[in-house]
PDB file of C-alpha atoms in Angstrom:
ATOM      1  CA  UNK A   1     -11.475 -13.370 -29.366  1.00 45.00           C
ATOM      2  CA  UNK A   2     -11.614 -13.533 -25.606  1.00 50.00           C
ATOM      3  CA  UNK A   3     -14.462 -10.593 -23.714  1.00 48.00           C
ATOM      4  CA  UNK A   4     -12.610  -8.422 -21.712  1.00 51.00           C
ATOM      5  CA  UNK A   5     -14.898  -7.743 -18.246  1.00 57.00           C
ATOM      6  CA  UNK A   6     -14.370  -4.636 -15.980  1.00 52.00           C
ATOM      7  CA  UNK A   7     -12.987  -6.298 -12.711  1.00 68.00           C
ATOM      8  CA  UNK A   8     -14.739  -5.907  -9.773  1.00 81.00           C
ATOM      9  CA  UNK A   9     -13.504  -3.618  -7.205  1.00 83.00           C
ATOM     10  CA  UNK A  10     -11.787  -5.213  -3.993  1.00 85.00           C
ATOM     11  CA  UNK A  11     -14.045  -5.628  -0.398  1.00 89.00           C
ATOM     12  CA  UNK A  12     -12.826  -3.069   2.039  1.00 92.00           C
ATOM     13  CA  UNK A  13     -10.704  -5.572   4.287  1.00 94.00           C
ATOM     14  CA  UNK A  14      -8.842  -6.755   1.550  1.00 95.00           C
ATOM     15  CA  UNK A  15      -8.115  -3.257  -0.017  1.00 94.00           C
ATOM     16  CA  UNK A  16      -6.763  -2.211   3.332  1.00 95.00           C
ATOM     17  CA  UNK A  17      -4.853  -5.187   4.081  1.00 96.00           C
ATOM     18  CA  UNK A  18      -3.323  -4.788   0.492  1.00 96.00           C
ATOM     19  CA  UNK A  19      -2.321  -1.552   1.165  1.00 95.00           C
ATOM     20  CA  UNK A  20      -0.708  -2.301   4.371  1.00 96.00           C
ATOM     21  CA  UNK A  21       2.160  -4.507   3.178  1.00 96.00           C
ATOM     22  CA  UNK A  22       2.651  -2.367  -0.096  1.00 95.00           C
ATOM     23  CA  UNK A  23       0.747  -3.838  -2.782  1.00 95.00           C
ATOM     24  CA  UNK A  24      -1.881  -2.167  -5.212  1.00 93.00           C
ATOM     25  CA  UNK A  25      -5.366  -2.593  -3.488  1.00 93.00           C
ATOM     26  CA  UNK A  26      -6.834  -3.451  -6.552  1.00 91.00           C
ATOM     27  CA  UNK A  27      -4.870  -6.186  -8.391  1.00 91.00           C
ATOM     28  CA  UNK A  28      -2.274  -7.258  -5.112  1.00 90.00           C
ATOM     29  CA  UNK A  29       0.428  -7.792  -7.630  1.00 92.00           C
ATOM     30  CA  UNK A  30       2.074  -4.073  -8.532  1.00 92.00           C
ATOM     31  CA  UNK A  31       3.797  -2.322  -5.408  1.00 94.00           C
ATOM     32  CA  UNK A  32       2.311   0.770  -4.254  1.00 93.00           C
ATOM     33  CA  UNK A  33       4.876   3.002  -3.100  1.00 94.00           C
ATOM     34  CA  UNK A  34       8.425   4.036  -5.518  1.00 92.00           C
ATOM     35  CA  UNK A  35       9.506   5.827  -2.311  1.00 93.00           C
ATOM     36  CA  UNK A  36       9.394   5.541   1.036  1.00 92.00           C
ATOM     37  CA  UNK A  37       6.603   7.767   1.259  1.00 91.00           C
ATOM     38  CA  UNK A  38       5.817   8.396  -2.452  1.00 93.00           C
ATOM     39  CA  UNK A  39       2.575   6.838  -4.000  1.00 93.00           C
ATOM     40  CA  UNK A  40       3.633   5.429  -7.713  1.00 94.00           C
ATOM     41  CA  UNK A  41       1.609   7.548 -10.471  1.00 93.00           C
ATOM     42  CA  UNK A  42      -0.125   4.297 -11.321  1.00 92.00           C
ATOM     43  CA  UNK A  43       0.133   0.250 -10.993  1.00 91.00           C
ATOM     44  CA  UNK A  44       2.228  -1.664 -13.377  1.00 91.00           C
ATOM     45  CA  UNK A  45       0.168  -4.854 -12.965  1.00 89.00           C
ATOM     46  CA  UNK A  46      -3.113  -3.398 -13.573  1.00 88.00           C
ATOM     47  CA  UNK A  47      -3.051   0.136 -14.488  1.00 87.00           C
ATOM     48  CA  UNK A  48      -5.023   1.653 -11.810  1.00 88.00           C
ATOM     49  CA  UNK A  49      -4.223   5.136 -11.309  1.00 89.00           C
ATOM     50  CA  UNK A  50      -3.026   5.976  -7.529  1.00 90.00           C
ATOM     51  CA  UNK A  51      -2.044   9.746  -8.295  1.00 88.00           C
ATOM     52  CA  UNK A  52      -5.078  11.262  -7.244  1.00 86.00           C
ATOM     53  CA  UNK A  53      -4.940   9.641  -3.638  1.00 88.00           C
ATOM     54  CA  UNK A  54      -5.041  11.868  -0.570  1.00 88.00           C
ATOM     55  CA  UNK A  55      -3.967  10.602   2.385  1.00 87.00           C
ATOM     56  CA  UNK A  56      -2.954  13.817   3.801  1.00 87.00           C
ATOM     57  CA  UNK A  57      -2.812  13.880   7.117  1.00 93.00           C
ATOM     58  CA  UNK A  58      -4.845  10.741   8.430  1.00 94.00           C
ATOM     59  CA  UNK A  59      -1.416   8.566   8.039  1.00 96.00           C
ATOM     60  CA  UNK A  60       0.522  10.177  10.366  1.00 96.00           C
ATOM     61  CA  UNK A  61      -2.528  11.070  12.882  1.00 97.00           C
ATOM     62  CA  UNK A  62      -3.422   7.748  13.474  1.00 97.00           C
ATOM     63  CA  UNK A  63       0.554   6.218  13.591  1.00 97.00           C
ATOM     64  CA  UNK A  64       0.376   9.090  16.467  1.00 97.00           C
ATOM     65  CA  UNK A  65      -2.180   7.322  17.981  1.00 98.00           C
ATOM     66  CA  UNK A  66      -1.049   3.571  17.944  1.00 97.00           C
ATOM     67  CA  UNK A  67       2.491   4.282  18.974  1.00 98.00           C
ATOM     68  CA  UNK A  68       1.391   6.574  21.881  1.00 97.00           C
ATOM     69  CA  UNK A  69      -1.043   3.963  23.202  1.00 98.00           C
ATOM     70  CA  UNK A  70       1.729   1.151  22.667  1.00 97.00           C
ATOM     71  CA  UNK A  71       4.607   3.083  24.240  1.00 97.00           C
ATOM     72  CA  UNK A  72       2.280   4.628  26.935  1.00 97.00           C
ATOM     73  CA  UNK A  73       1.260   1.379  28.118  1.00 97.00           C
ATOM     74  CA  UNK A  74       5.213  -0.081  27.948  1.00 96.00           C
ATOM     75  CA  UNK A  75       6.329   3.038  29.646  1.00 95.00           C
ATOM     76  CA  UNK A  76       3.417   2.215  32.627  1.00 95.00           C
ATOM     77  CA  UNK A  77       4.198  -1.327  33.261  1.00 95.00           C
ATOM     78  CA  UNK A  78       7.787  -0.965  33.515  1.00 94.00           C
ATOM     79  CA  UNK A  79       7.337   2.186  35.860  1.00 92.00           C
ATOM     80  CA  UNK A  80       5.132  -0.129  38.333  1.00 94.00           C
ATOM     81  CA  UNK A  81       6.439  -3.682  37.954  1.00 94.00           C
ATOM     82  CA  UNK A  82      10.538  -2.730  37.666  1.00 93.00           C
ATOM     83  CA  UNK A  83      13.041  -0.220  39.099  1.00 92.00           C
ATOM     84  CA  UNK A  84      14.559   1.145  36.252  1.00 91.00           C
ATOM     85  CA  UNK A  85      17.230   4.399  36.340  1.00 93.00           C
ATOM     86  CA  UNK A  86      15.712   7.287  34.556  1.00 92.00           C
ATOM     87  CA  UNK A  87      19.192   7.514  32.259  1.00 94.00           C
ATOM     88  CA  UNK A  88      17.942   4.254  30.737  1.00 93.00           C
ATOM     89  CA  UNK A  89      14.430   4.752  30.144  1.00 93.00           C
ATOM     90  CA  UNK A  90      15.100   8.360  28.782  1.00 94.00           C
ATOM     91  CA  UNK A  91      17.562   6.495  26.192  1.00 96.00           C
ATOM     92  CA  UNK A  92      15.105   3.585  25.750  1.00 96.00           C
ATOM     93  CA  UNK A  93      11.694   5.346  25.044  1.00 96.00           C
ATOM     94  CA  UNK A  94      12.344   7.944  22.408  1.00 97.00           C
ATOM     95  CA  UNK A  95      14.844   5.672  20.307  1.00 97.00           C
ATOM     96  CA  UNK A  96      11.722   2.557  20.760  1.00 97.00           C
ATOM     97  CA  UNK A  97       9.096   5.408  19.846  1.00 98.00           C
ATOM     98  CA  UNK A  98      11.214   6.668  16.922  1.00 98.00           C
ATOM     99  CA  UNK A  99      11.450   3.628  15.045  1.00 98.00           C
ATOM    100  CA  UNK A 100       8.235   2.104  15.670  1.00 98.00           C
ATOM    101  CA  UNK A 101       6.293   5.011  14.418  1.00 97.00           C
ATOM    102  CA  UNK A 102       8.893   5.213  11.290  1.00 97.00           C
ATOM    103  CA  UNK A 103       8.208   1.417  10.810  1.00 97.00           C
ATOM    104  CA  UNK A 104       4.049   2.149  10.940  1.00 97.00           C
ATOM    105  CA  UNK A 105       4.344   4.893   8.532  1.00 97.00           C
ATOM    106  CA  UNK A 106       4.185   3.306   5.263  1.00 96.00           C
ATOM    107  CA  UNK A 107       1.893   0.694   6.099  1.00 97.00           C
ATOM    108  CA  UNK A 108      -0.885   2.723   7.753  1.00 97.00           C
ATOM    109  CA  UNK A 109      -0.446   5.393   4.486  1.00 96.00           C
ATOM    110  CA  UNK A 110      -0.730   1.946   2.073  1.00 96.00           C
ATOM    111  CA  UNK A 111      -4.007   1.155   4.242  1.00 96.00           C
ATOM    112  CA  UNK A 112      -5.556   4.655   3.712  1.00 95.00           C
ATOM    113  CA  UNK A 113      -4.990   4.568   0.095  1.00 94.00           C
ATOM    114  CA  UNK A 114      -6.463   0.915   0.072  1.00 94.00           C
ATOM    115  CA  UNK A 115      -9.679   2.713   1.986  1.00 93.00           C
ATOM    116  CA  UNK A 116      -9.766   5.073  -0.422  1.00 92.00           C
ATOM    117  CA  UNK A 117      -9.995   3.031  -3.095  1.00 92.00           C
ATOM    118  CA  UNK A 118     -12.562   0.397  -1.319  1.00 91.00           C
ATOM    119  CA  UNK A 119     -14.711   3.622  -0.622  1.00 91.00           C
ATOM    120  CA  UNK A 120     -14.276   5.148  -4.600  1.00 88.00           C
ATOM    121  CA  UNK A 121     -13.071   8.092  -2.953  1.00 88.00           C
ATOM    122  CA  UNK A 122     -11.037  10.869  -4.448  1.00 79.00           C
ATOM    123  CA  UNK A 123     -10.891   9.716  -8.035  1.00 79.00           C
ATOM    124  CA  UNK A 124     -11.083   5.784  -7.389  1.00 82.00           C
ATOM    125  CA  UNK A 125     -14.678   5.554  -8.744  1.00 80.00           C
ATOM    126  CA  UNK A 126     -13.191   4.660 -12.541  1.00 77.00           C
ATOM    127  CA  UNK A 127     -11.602   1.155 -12.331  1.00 75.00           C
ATOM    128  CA  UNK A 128      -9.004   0.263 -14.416  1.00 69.00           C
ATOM    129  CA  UNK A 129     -10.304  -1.778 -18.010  1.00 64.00           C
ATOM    130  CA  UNK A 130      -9.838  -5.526 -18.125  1.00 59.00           C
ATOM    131  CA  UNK A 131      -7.105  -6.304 -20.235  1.00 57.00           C
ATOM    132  CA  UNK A 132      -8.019  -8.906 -22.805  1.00 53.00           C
ATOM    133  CA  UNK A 133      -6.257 -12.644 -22.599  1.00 52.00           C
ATOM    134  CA  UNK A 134      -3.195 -12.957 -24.380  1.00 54.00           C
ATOM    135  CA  UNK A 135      -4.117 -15.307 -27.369  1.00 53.00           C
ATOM    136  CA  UNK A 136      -1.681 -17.701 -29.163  1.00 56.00           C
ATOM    137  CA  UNK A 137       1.491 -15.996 -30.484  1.00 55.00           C
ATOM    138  CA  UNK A 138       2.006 -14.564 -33.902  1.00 49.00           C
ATOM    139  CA  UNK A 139       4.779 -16.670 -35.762  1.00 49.00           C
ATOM    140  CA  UNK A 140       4.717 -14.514 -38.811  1.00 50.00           C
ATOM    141  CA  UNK A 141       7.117 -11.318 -38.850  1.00 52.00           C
ATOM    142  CA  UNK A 142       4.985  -9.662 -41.469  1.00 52.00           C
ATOM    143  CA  UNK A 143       1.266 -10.065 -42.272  1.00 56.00           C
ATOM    144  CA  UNK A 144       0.255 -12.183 -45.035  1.00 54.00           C
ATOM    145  CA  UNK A 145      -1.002 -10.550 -47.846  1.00 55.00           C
ATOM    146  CA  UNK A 146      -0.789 -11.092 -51.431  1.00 60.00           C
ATOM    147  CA  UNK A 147       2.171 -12.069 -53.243  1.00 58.00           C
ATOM    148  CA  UNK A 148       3.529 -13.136 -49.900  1.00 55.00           C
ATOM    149  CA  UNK A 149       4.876 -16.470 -49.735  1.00 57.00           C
ATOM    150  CA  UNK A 150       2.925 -19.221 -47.939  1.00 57.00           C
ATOM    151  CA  UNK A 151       4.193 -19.695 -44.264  1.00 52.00           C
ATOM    152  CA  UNK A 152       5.237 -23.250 -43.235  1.00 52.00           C
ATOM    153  CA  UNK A 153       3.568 -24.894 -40.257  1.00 51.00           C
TER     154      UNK A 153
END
């Protein structure tokens, strides 16, 4: 019969990397969100519980951030390199920051869970058990016991 070992938790860069494109920060296999915003209850690949996570407010704060300093410096160099009609850059800019801050949303709440977990914070100290190896399949339907008739191999 195969030992079953706790796994090791993941390094912090990996964790947060895993969480940005959606995956479990522990295994990298299960996906971590069911909804756009909505954590799943708990991986499918490994087991490890996400429902405790608490992201909060730190998602959106720091998408806040990034998209201000990425639009801010777009909106800067156009203003002093290009003569562009205030009509177009007041359709431009929201629409541009609008959809770049709803495209950083998931991943930068995927990256906070991942630092959660890399940090055992807010009930990520318990890893999830090592399941065992699967071992050869059972052939037999029923168990062998006596008075059973001899299986053929």
């Amino acid at each position: 019969m195969p030992t079953t070992q706790t796994p090791a938790r993941t390094g912090l860069i990996r964790s947060l990397a895993r969480g940005f494109i959606g995956r479990c920060p522990h295994c990298g296999e299960g996906k971590l969100f069911g909804r756009f915003l909505k954590v799943r209850p708990h991986c499918e690949a490994c087991g490890l519980e996400l429902h405790h996570h608490r992201a909060d407010d730190l998602p959106p704060y720091v998408v806040i951030f990034i998209v201000a300093h990425i639009v801010g410096y777009l909106i800067l160099e156009t203003e002093s390199a290009y003569d562009v009609p205030l009509w177009v850059e007041m359709g431009v800019w929201p629409v541009f920051t609008l959809v770049l801050a709803l495209g950083l949303l998931q991943p930068v709440k995927g990256a906070v869970v991942g630092l959660q977990y890399a940090l055992g914070m807010h009930g990520f100290a318990a890893l999830p058990q090592a399941r065992p190896a699967p071992g050869p399949e059972e052939t037999r339907l029923a168990p062998a016991g006596p008075g059973a008739p001899a299986s053929r191999t």
